[in-house]
């Protein structure tokens, strides 16, 4: 069985993954979903990766899964630990030397034609049950940007098999945008599921199915 290391996005908490964790644990897997130090002005990407590595401890057979801006942290974890597979979900996909603050300009996201939403629920949680969306908002934290101008420290993408899973109805990172970025930056044609930006809350069973299938294909379940 695998250990799924689940990394949340900006201003969020490990709770985001709780339904997917329940699914995976019911199938016999182990899970780790730490809270990143996103409110700490002294913490940057290396500290985020250190938090994840500390939570992993001596676990093995690691499948690292990152949501949204967690795509900046996950490769650093893969550089520190022995990882079987990296899965990026509705992700940001960094280039070597690119700061998170420069991602919008670097990918052309700031020029991307897309619908605009002022309401947080409409943008992030449009297909999440209302009670879960409300709980997610209550648990959300401020995201420090104090060190988001620092370059992504890796010189190259880690030598780990990588899958990209995008959401067809994502209002944050539209599917067309992520298809292009995944192709340009990783040479990957992403897989797709229905739903918005937060499938761990809107489609936990389907997402767990995908993660388990990826592990069986390329990870320690072979």
Short mmCIF file of C-alpha atoms in Angstrom, two decimals:
data_model
loop_
_atom_site.label_atom_id
_atom_site.label_comp_id
_atom_site.label_asym_id
_atom_site.label_seq_id
_atom_site.Cartn_x
_atom_site.Cartn_y
_atom_site.Cartn_z
CA UNK A 1 0.00 0.00 0.00
CA UNK A 2 1.06 3.58 -0.60
CA UNK A 3 1.56 6.62 1.59
CA UNK A 4 -0.23 9.59 0.01
CA UNK A 5 1.37 12.91 0.95
CA UNK A 6 -1.30 15.55 0.38
CA UNK A 7 -0.25 19.20 0.03
CA UNK A 8 -2.85 21.96 0.15
CA UNK A 9 -2.86 25.28 -1.68
CA UNK A 10 -2.48 28.90 -0.61
CA UNK A 11 -4.19 30.07 2.56
CA UNK A 12 -5.61 26.62 3.22
CA UNK A 13 -5.15 23.76 5.69
CA UNK A 14 -4.63 20.03 5.56
CA UNK A 15 -8.33 19.60 6.37
CA UNK A 16 -8.99 20.31 2.69
CA UNK A 17 -8.02 16.68 2.02
CA UNK A 18 -10.03 15.04 4.81
CA UNK A 19 -12.61 13.35 2.60
CA UNK A 20 -9.97 12.01 0.23
CA UNK A 21 -7.95 10.81 3.22
CA UNK A 22 -10.95 8.88 4.50
CA UNK A 23 -11.39 7.26 1.09
CA UNK A 24 -7.73 6.28 0.80
CA UNK A 25 -7.43 5.00 4.35
CA UNK A 26 -10.54 2.88 3.88
CA UNK A 27 -8.67 1.24 0.99
CA UNK A 28 -5.68 0.44 3.20
CA UNK A 29 -3.36 3.35 2.37
CA UNK A 30 -1.61 5.74 4.72
CA UNK A 31 -2.03 9.52 4.35
CA UNK A 32 -0.23 12.66 5.51
CA UNK A 33 -1.76 16.14 5.09
CA UNK A 34 0.16 18.75 7.11
CA UNK A 35 -0.76 22.39 7.54
CA UNK A 36 1.82 24.49 5.71
CA UNK A 37 3.12 27.58 7.59
CA UNK A 38 1.31 29.88 5.18
CA UNK A 39 0.61 32.62 7.75
CA UNK A 40 4.26 32.87 8.81
CA UNK A 41 6.09 35.77 7.16
CA UNK A 42 9.40 34.09 7.92
CA UNK A 43 8.50 30.90 6.02
CA UNK A 44 9.24 30.42 2.34
CA UNK A 45 9.12 27.45 -0.02
CA UNK A 46 12.03 25.62 1.68
CA UNK A 47 10.20 25.85 5.02
CA UNK A 48 7.00 24.63 3.41
CA UNK A 49 8.84 21.61 2.04
CA UNK A 50 10.50 21.07 5.41
CA UNK A 51 7.11 21.00 7.11
CA UNK A 52 5.95 18.29 4.72
CA UNK A 53 9.16 16.28 5.08
CA UNK A 54 8.88 16.41 8.87
CA UNK A 55 5.28 15.16 8.68
CA UNK A 56 6.36 12.28 6.43
CA UNK A 57 8.98 11.12 8.89
CA UNK A 58 10.24 7.63 8.05
CA UNK A 59 7.28 6.64 5.88
CA UNK A 60 8.06 5.06 2.51
CA UNK A 61 6.26 4.29 -0.77
CA UNK A 62 5.42 7.97 -1.13
CA UNK A 63 2.91 9.40 -3.59
CA UNK A 64 3.08 13.20 -3.36
CA UNK A 65 -0.13 14.99 -4.37
CA UNK A 66 -0.29 18.78 -4.59
CA UNK A 67 -3.27 21.07 -5.09
CA UNK A 68 -3.03 24.51 -6.75
CA UNK A 69 -0.07 26.52 -5.36
CA UNK A 70 1.10 23.36 -3.61
CA UNK A 71 2.69 22.71 -6.99
CA UNK A 72 5.55 24.96 -5.85
CA UNK A 73 6.13 22.92 -2.68
CA UNK A 74 5.72 19.38 -4.01
CA UNK A 75 8.82 19.28 -6.27
CA UNK A 76 10.96 20.43 -3.34
CA UNK A 77 9.60 17.52 -1.29
CA UNK A 78 10.47 15.19 -4.16
CA UNK A 79 14.01 16.59 -4.15
CA UNK A 80 14.39 15.81 -0.43
CA UNK A 81 12.64 12.44 -0.18
CA UNK A 82 12.47 9.19 -2.13
CA UNK A 83 9.15 9.61 -3.97
CA UNK A 84 7.50 7.11 -6.29
CA UNK A 85 5.11 9.49 -8.03
CA UNK A 86 4.14 13.17 -8.11
CA UNK A 87 0.55 14.15 -8.91
CA UNK A 88 -0.39 17.80 -9.51
CA UNK A 89 -4.10 18.63 -9.18
CA UNK A 90 -5.45 21.89 -10.67
CA UNK A 91 -1.90 23.08 -10.17
CA UNK A 92 0.59 25.83 -10.48
CA UNK A 93 3.58 24.36 -12.34
CA UNK A 94 6.78 26.31 -11.62
CA UNK A 95 9.86 26.73 -13.77
CA UNK A 96 13.36 26.70 -12.24
CA UNK A 97 14.11 30.12 -10.83
CA UNK A 98 10.55 31.37 -11.09
CA UNK A 99 9.14 33.08 -8.01
CA UNK A 100 5.52 32.40 -7.09
CA UNK A 101 4.90 36.13 -7.39
CA UNK A 102 6.03 35.98 -11.04
CA UNK A 103 3.90 32.98 -12.01
CA UNK A 104 1.01 34.95 -13.46
CA UNK A 105 3.23 36.90 -15.83
CA UNK A 106 5.48 33.95 -16.61
CA UNK A 107 2.62 31.69 -17.69
CA UNK A 108 0.55 34.39 -19.36
CA UNK A 109 -2.18 33.88 -16.78
CA UNK A 110 -2.49 37.64 -16.38
CA UNK A 111 -3.42 37.82 -20.07
CA UNK A 112 -5.68 34.76 -20.10
CA UNK A 113 -9.26 35.34 -21.17
CA UNK A 114 -11.46 33.98 -18.41
CA UNK A 115 -14.60 34.80 -16.51
CA UNK A 116 -14.10 36.89 -13.39
CA UNK A 117 -15.78 36.13 -10.05
CA UNK A 118 -15.81 38.43 -7.05
CA UNK A 119 -17.41 35.82 -4.80
CA UNK A 120 -14.96 33.35 -3.23
CA UNK A 121 -17.48 30.50 -3.21
CA UNK A 122 -18.35 31.04 -6.87
CA UNK A 123 -14.65 31.04 -7.77
CA UNK A 124 -13.27 28.19 -5.67
CA UNK A 125 -16.23 26.12 -4.46
CA UNK A 126 -18.98 26.38 -7.04
CA UNK A 127 -19.66 22.62 -7.00
CA UNK A 128 -18.90 21.96 -3.33
CA UNK A 129 -21.83 21.23 -0.98
CA UNK A 130 -22.71 24.50 0.80
CA UNK A 131 -21.93 23.20 4.29
CA UNK A 132 -18.48 22.05 3.17
CA UNK A 133 -17.81 25.33 1.38
CA UNK A 134 -18.76 27.23 4.54
CA UNK A 135 -16.46 25.06 6.63
CA UNK A 136 -13.62 25.56 4.17
CA UNK A 137 -14.03 29.33 4.39
CA UNK A 138 -14.06 29.15 8.19
CA UNK A 139 -10.87 27.11 8.27
CA UNK A 140 -9.02 29.17 5.65
CA UNK A 141 -6.00 31.22 6.73
CA UNK A 142 -4.21 34.30 5.52
CA UNK A 143 -1.50 33.61 2.97
CA UNK A 144 1.73 35.47 3.63
CA UNK A 145 3.37 36.89 0.54
CA UNK A 146 6.50 38.08 2.36
CA UNK A 147 8.76 35.54 0.64
CA UNK A 148 6.75 34.82 -2.50
CA UNK A 149 9.22 36.90 -4.52
CA UNK A 150 12.00 34.38 -3.89
CA UNK A 151 12.96 32.14 -6.84
CA UNK A 152 11.85 28.53 -7.02
CA UNK A 153 15.10 26.93 -5.87
CA UNK A 154 15.36 23.81 -8.03
CA UNK A 155 17.48 23.91 -11.18
CA UNK A 156 15.40 21.22 -12.88
CA UNK A 157 12.20 19.28 -12.34
CA UNK A 158 12.82 16.32 -10.00
CA UNK A 159 13.44 12.95 -11.60
CA UNK A 160 10.10 11.57 -10.46
CA UNK A 161 7.23 10.35 -12.67
CA UNK A 162 4.70 13.20 -12.80
CA UNK A 163 1.01 13.29 -13.61
CA UNK A 164 -1.15 16.38 -14.01
CA UNK A 165 -4.89 16.24 -13.31
CA UNK A 166 -6.99 19.25 -14.26
CA UNK A 167 -10.63 20.08 -13.63
CA UNK A 168 -12.75 20.89 -16.67
CA UNK A 169 -14.88 23.46 -14.85
CA UNK A 170 -12.04 25.13 -12.91
CA UNK A 171 -12.69 28.87 -12.62
CA UNK A 172 -9.31 29.63 -11.04
CA UNK A 173 -7.06 27.90 -13.56
CA UNK A 174 -9.22 27.18 -16.62
CA UNK A 175 -8.71 23.86 -18.34
CA UNK A 176 -7.39 25.40 -21.55
CA UNK A 177 -4.79 27.38 -19.64
CA UNK A 178 -3.58 24.34 -17.71
CA UNK A 179 -3.46 22.15 -20.82
CA UNK A 180 -1.09 24.68 -22.37
CA UNK A 181 1.07 25.17 -19.27
CA UNK A 182 1.41 21.43 -18.63
CA UNK A 183 2.45 20.90 -22.23
CA UNK A 184 4.88 23.82 -22.36
CA UNK A 185 6.51 23.27 -18.98
CA UNK A 186 6.44 19.50 -18.48
CA UNK A 187 5.68 18.09 -21.92
CA UNK A 188 2.65 16.42 -20.36
CA UNK A 189 -0.88 16.04 -21.67
CA UNK A 190 -2.91 16.28 -18.47
CA UNK A 191 -5.71 13.98 -17.43
CA UNK A 192 -9.09 15.58 -16.75
CA UNK A 193 -12.06 15.25 -14.45
CA UNK A 194 -15.27 17.21 -14.19
CA UNK A 195 -15.61 19.85 -11.51
CA UNK A 196 -14.16 23.06 -10.17
CA UNK A 197 -10.91 24.01 -8.49
CA UNK A 198 -11.39 22.00 -5.28
CA UNK A 199 -12.18 18.39 -6.24
CA UNK A 200 -11.07 17.00 -2.88
CA UNK A 201 -14.25 18.55 -1.47
CA UNK A 202 -16.57 18.24 -4.45
CA UNK A 203 -15.52 14.83 -5.81
CA UNK A 204 -13.47 13.02 -3.14
CA UNK A 205 -14.41 9.50 -4.24
CA UNK A 206 -13.55 10.17 -7.88
CA UNK A 207 -10.31 11.89 -6.93
CA UNK A 208 -9.31 9.00 -4.66
CA UNK A 209 -10.05 6.59 -7.52
CA UNK A 210 -7.72 8.58 -9.77
CA UNK A 211 -4.95 8.73 -7.19
CA UNK A 212 -5.14 5.03 -6.48
CA UNK A 213 -5.10 4.25 -10.20
CA UNK A 214 -2.01 6.41 -10.68
CA UNK A 215 -0.28 4.64 -7.81
CA UNK A 216 -1.13 1.25 -9.29
CA UNK A 217 0.26 2.27 -12.69
CA UNK A 218 3.52 3.89 -11.63
CA UNK A 219 3.93 3.68 -7.89
CA UNK A 220 4.51 1.12 -5.17
CA UNK A 221 1.28 -0.78 -5.89
CA UNK A 222 2.78 -2.30 -9.03
#
